[in-house]
mmCIF file of C-alpha atoms in Angstrom:
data_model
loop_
_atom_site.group_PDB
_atom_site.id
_atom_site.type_symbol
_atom_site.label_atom_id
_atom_site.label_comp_id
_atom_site.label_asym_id
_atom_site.label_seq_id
_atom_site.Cartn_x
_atom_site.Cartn_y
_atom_site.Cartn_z
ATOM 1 C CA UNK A 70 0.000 0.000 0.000
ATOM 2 C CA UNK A 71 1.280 3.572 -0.868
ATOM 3 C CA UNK A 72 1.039 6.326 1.876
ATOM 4 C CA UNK A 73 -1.854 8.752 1.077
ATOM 5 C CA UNK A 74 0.465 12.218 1.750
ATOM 6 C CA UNK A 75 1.976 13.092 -1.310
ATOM 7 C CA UNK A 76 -0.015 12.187 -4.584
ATOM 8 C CA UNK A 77 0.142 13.299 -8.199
ATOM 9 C CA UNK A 78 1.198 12.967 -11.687
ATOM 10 C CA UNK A 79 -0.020 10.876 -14.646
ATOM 11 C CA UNK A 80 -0.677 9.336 -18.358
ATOM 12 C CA UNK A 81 2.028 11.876 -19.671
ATOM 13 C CA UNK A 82 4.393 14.873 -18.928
ATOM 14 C CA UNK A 83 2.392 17.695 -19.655
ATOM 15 C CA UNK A 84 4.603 20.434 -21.789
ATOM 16 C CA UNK A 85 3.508 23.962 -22.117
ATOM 17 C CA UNK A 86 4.312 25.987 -24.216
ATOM 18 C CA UNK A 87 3.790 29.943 -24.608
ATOM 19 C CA UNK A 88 1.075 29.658 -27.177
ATOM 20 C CA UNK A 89 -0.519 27.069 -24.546
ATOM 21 C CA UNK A 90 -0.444 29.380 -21.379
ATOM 22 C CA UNK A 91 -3.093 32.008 -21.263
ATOM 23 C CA UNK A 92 -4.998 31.399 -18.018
ATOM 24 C CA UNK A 93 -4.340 27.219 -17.528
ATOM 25 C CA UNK A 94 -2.989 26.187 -14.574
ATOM 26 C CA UNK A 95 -1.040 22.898 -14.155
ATOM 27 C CA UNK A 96 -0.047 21.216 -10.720
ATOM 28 C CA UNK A 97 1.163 18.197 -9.127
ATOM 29 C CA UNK A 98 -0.259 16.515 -6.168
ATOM 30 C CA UNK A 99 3.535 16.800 -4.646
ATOM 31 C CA UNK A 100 2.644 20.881 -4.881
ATOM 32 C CA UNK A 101 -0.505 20.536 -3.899
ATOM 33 C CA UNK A 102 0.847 18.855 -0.317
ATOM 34 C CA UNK A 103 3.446 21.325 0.176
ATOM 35 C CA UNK A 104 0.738 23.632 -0.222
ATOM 36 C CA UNK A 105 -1.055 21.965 2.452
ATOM 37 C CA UNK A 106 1.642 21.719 4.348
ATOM 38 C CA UNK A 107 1.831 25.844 4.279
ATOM 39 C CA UNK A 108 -1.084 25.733 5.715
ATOM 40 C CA UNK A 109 -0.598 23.039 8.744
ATOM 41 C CA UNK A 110 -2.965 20.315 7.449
ATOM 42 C CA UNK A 111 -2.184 17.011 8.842
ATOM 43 C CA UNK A 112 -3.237 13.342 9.400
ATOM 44 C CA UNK A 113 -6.486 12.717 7.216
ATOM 45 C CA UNK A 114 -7.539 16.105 6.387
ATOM 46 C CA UNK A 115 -3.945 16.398 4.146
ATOM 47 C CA UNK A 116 -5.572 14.142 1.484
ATOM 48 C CA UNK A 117 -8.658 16.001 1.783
ATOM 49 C CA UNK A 118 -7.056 19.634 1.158
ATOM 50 C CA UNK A 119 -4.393 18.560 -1.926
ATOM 51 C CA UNK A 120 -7.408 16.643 -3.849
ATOM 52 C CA UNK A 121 -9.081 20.187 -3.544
ATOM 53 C CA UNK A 122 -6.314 21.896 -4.603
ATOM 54 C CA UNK A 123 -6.377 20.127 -7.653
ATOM 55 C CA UNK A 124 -10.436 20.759 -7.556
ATOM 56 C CA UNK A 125 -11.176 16.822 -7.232
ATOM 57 C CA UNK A 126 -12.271 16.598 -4.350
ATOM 58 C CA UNK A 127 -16.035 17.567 -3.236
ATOM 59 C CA UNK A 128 -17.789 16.916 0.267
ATOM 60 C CA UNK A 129 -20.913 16.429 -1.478
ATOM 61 C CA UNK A 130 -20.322 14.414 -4.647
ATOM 62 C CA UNK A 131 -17.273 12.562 -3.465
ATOM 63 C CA UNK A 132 -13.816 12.245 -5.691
ATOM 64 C CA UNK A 133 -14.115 12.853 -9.336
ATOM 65 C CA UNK A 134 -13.595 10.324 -11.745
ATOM 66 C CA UNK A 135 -10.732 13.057 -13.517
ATOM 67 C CA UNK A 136 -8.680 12.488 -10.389
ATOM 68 C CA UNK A 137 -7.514 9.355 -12.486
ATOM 69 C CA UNK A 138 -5.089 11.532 -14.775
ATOM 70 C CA UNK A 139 -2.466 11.495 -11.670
ATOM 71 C CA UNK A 140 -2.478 7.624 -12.211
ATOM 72 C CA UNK A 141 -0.776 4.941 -14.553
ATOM 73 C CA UNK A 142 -2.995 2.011 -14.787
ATOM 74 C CA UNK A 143 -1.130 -1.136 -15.446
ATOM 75 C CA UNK A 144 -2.313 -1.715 -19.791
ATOM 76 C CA UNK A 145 -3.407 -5.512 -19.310
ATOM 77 C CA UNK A 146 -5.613 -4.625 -16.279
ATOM 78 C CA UNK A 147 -8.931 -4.214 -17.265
ATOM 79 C CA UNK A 148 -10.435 -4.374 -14.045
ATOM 80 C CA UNK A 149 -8.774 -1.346 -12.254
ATOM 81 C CA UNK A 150 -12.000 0.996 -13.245
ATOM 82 C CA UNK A 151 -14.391 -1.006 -11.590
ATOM 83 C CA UNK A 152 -12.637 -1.865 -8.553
ATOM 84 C CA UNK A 153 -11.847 1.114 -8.054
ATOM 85 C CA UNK A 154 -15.261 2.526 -8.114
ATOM 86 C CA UNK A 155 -16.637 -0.880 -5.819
ATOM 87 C CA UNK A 156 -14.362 0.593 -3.457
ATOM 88 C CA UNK A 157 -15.610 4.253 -3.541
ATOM 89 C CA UNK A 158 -19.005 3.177 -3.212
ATOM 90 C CA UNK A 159 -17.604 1.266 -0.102
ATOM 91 C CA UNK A 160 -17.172 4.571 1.676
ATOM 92 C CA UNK A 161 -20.922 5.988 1.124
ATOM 93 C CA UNK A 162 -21.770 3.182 3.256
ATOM 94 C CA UNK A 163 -19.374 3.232 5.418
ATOM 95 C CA UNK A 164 -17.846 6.808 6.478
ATOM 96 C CA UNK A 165 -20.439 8.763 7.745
ATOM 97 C CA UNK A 166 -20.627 11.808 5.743
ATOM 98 C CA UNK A 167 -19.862 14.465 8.148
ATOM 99 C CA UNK A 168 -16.613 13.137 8.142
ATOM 100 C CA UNK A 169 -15.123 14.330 5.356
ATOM 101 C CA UNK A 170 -11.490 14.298 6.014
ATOM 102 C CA UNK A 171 -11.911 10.776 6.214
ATOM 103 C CA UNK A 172 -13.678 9.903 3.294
ATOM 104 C CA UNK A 173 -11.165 12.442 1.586
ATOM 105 C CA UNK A 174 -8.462 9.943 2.403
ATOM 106 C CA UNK A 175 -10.089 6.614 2.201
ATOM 107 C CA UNK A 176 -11.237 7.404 -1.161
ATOM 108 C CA UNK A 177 -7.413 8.072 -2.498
ATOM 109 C CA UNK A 178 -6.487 4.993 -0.809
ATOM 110 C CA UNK A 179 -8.984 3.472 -3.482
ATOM 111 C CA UNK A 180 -7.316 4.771 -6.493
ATOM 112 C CA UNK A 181 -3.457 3.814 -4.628
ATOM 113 C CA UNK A 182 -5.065 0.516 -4.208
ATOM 114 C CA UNK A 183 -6.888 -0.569 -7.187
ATOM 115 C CA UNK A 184 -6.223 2.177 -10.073
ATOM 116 C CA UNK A 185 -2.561 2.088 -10.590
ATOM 117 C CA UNK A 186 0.489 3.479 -10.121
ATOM 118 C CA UNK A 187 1.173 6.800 -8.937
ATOM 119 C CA UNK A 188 3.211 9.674 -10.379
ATOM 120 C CA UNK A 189 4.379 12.373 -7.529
ATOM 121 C CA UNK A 190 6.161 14.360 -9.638
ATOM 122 C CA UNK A 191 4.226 15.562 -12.853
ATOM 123 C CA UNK A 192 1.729 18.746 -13.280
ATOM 124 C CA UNK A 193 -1.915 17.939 -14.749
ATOM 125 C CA UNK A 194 -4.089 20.139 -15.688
ATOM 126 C CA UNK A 195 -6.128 22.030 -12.769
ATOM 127 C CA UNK A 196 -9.687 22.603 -14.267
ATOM 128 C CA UNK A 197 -11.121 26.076 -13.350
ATOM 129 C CA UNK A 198 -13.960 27.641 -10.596
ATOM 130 C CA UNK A 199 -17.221 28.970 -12.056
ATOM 131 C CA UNK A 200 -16.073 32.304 -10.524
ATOM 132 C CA UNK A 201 -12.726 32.188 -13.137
ATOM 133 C CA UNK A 202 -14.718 31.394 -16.227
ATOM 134 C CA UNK A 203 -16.721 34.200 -15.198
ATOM 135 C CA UNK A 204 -13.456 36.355 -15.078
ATOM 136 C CA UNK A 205 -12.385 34.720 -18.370
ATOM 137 C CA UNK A 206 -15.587 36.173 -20.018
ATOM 138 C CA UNK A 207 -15.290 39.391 -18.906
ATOM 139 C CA UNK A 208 -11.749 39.492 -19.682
ATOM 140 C CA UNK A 209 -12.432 38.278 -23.375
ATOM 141 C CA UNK A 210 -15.238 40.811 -23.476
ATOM 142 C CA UNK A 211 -12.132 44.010 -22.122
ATOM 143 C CA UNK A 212 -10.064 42.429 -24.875
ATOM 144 C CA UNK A 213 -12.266 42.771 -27.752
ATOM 145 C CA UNK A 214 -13.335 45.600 -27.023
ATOM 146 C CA UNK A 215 -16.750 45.466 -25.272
ATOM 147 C CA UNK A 216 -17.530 46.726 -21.541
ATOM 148 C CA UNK A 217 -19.225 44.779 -19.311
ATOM 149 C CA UNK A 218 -22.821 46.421 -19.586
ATOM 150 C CA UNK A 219 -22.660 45.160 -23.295
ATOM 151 C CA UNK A 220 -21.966 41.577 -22.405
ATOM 152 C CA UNK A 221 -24.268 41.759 -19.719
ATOM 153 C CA UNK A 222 -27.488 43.351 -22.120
ATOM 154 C CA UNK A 223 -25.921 40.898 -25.111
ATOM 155 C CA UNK A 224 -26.407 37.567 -22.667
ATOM 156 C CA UNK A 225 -29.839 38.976 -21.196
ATOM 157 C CA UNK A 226 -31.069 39.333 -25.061
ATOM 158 C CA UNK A 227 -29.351 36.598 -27.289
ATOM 159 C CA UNK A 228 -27.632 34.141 -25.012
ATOM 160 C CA UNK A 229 -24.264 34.497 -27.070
ATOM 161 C CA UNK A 230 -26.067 34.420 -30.133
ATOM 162 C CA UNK A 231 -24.833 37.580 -31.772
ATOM 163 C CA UNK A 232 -21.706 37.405 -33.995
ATOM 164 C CA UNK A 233 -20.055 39.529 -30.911
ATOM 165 C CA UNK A 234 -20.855 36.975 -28.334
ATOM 166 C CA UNK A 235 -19.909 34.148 -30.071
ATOM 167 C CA UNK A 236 -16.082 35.453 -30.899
ATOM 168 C CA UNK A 237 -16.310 36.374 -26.886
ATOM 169 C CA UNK A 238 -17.151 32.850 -26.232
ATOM 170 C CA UNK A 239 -13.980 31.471 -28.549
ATOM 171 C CA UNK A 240 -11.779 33.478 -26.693
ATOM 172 C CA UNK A 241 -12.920 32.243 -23.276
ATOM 173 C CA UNK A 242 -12.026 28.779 -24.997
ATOM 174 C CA UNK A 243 -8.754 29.652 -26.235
ATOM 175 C CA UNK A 244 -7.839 31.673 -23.162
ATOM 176 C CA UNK A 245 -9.015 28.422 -20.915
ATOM 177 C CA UNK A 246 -6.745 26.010 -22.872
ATOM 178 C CA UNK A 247 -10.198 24.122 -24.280
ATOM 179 C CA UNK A 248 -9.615 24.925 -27.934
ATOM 180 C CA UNK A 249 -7.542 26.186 -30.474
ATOM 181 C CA UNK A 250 -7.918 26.928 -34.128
ATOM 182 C CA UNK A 251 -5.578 24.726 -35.473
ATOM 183 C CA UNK A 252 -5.886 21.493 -32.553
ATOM 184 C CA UNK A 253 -9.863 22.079 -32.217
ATOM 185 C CA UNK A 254 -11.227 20.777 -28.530
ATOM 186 C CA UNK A 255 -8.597 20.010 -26.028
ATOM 187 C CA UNK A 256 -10.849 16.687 -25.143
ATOM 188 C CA UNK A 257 -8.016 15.710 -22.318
ATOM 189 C CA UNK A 258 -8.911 18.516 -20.379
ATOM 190 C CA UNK A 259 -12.762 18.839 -21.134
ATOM 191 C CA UNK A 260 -12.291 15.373 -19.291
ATOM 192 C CA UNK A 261 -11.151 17.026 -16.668
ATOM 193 C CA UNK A 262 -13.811 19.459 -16.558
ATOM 194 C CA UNK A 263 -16.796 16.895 -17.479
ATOM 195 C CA UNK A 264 -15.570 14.636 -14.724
ATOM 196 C CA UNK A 265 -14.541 12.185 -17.227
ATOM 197 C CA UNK A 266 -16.217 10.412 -20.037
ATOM 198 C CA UNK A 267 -17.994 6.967 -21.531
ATOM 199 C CA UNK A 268 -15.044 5.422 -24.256
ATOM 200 C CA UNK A 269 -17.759 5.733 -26.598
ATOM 201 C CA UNK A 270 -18.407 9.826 -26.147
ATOM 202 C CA UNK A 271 -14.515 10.633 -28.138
ATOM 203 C CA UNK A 272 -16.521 8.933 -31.075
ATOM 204 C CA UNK A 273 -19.393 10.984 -30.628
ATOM 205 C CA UNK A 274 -17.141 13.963 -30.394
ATOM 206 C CA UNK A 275 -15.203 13.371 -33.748
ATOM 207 C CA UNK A 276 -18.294 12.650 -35.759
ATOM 208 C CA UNK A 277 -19.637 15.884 -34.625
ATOM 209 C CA UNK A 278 -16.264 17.898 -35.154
ATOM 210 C CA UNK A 279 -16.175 16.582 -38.700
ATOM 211 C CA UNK A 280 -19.834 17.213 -39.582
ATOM 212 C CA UNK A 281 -19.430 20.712 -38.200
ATOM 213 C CA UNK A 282 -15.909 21.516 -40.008
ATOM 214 C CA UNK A 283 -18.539 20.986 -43.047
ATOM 215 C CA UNK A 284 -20.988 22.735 -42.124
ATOM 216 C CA UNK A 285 -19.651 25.939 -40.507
ATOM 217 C CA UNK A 286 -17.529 28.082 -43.445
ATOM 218 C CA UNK A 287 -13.931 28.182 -42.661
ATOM 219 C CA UNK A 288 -13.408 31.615 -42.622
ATOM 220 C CA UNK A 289 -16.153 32.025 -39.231
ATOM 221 C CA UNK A 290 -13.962 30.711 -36.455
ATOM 222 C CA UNK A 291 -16.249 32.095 -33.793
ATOM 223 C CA UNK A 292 -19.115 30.292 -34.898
ATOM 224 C CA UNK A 293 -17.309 26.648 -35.330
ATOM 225 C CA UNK A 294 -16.026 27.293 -31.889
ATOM 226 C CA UNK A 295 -19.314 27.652 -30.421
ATOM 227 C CA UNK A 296 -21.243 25.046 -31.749
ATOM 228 C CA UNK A 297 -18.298 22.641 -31.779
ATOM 229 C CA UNK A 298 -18.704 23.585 -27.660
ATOM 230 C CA UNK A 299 -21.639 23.291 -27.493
ATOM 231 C CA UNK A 300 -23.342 20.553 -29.966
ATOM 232 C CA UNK A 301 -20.405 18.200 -29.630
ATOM 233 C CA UNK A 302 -19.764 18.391 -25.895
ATOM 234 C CA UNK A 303 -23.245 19.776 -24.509
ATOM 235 C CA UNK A 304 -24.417 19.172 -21.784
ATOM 236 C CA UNK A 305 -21.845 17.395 -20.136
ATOM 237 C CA UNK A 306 -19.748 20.696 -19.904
ATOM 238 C CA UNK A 307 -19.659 21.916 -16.641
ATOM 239 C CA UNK A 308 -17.853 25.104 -15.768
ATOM 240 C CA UNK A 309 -18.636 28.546 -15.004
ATOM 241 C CA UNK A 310 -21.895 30.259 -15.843
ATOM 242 C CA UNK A 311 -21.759 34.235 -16.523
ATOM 243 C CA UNK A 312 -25.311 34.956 -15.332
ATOM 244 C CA UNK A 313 -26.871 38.399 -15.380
ATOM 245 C CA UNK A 314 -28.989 40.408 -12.711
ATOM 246 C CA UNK A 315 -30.500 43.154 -14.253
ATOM 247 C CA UNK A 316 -30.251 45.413 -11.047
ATOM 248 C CA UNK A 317 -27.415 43.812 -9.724
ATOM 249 C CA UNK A 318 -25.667 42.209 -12.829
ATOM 250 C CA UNK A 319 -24.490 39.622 -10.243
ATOM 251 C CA UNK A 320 -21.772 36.791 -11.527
ATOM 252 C CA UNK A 321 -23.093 33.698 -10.165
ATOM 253 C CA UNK A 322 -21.891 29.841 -11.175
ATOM 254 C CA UNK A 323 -23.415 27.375 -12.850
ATOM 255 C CA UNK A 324 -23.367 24.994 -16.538
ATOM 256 C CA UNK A 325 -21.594 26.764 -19.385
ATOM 257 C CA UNK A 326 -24.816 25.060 -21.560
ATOM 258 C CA UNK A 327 -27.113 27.609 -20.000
ATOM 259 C CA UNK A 328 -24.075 30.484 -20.446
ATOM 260 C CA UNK A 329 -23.239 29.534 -24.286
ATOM 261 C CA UNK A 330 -27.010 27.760 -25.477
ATOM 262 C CA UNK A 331 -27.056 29.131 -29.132
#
């Protein structure tokens, strides 16, 4: 059995380049604990605070299935999956839920146990909070050109419909490492984001990138941005959600397909 204090690392060692950057943020579990550490978590509760560090952890819902990327499954065990999540279900029954350091660190203990092998040392890919895709909009929106009141009265009216909104909504993909012109959807880390993915939904995905590479004319890169978002990975994308007050114009959080539904 490994010990559950440092944990991290995964499938492949990430490089980033400058083009890459913008707003993405990359850590190791090993960062993560020394971030913990800063803080004086111990015992039980330092599983609990790296896995939200790296934004896999939640007292509610329990570990995400993206907390696999830190992890090397051994290629002739075909098993590992399911064990893994017998094991995690283990722990509804059996940790009582106000005890969430606990169930923090028995649920790692499932992936050190049945997933694979661990990587300490490698960076993956930190998804974001609803509050920074919010900030990504609004930055997008500064950089283009708009002020806030327009994006606010353009969502309240269109729901990213307009030509406007929809090159606003490219650059919060570009600028969130999700998409690029060239690579089209970063699907690695919309795993991340989704909280992983059936084998069969890449398929899915690739049929709907080519039909839409058809359909959408070359030369409007805002538009095959959006709907290649949006119609290829739907509903299952879950990040921020710029939503408008119109007193208030509060940011709250919530599914991009509500933000971005063309």
């Amino acid at each position: 059995m490994f010990r559950i204090g440092l944990i991290v690392a995964s499938f492949a060692v990430v490089s980033i380049t400058a083009v890459d950057r913008h707003k993405i943020v990359y850590k190791s579990l090993q960062e993560a604990a020394v971030e913990c550490g800063q803080y004086t978590i111990k015992g039980q509760c330092l599983g609990r605070c790296e896995t939200l560090i790296t934004r896999d952890w939640n007292d509610t819902t329990g570990m995400s299935p993206a907390y696999s990327r830190f992890f090397q499954p051994d290629p002739v065990d075909e098993c590992n999956l399911n064990r893994t999540q017998r094991c995690l279900q283990t722990k509804v029954y059996t940790v009582p839920r106000p005890r969430t350091c606990q169930r923090a660190s028995e649920s790692i203990q499932c992936y050190l146990d049945q997933f694979g092998q661990v990587n300490l040392t490698t960076p993956q890919f930190i998804r974001f909070t609803p509050l920074q895709d919010d900030q990504i909009v609004l930055e997008c929106a500064a950089i283009m050109g708009y002020t806030y009141e327009q994006v606010y009265a353009w969502i309240r009216e269109s729901a990213f419909q307009r030509p406007e909104t929809r090159c606003i909504y490219r650059c919060f993909l570009i600028r969130s490492g999700l998409y690029s012109d060239s690579e089209g959807l970063n699907m690695a880390r919309f795993y991340v984001l989704c909280g992983g993915y059936e084998e069969d939904f890449y398929q899915r995905v690739e049929q709907c990138a080519a039909r839409l590479r058809q359909e959408v004319p070359c030369n409007d890169k805002c538009t095959l941005a959006q709907r290649l978002a949006i119609e290829c990975i739907g509903a299952d994308y879950q990040a921020g959600n710029l939503a408008t007050n119109a007193n208030s114009k509060a940011v709250e959080g919530s599914r991009v397909q509500s933000k971005f539904n063309n």
